[in-house]
Short mmCIF file of C-alpha atoms in Angstrom, two decimals:
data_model
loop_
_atom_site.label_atom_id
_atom_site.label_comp_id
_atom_site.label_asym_id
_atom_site.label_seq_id
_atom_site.Cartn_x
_atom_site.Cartn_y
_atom_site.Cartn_z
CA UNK A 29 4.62 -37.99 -13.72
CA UNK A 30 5.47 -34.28 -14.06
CA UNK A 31 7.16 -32.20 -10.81
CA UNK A 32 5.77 -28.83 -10.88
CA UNK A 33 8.11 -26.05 -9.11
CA UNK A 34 7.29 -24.61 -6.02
CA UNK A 35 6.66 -20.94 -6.55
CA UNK A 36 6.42 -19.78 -2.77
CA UNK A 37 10.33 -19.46 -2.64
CA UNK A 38 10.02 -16.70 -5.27
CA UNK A 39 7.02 -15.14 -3.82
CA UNK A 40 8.73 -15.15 -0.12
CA UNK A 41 11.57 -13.33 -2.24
CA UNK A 42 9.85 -10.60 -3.73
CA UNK A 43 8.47 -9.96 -0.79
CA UNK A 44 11.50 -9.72 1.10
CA UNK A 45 12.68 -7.52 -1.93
CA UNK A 46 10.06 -4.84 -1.73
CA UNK A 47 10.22 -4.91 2.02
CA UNK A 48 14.18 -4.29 2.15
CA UNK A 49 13.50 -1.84 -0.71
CA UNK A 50 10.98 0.21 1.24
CA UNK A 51 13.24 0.57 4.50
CA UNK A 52 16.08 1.82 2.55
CA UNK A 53 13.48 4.24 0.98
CA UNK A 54 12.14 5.16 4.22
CA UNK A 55 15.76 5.48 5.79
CA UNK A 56 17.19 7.87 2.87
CA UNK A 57 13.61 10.23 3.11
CA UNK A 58 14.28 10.49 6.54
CA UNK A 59 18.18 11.45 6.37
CA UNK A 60 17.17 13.65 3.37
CA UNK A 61 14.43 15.03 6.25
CA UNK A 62 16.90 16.03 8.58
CA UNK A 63 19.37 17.64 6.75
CA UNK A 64 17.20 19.92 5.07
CA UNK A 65 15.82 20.48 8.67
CA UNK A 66 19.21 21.77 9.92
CA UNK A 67 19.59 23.70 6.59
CA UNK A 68 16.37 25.64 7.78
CA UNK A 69 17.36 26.07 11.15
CA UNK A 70 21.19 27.20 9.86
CA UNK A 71 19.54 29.60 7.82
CA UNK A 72 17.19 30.52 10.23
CA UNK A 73 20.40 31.83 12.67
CA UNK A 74 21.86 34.30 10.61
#
């Protein structure tokens, strides 16, 4: 008798991979968002 590996462990982990990676891509485009918001706006005042 042969004992296959589970492959839902590695599944579950890309998973978790591409949904960390996605936050952290969402977070940094919406830092980047702001500070070239209050670039405009500081070059807006003078």
């Amino acid at each position: 008798m042969r004992e296959a590996l589970d492959q839902w462990p590695f599944v579950w982990a890309a998973y978790a991979v591409v949904i960390v990676g996605i936050a952290l891509l969402l977070g940094w485009s919406w830092l980047a968002m702001r500070r070239a918001e209050a670039r405009r706006d500081a070059v807006k005042r003078r």
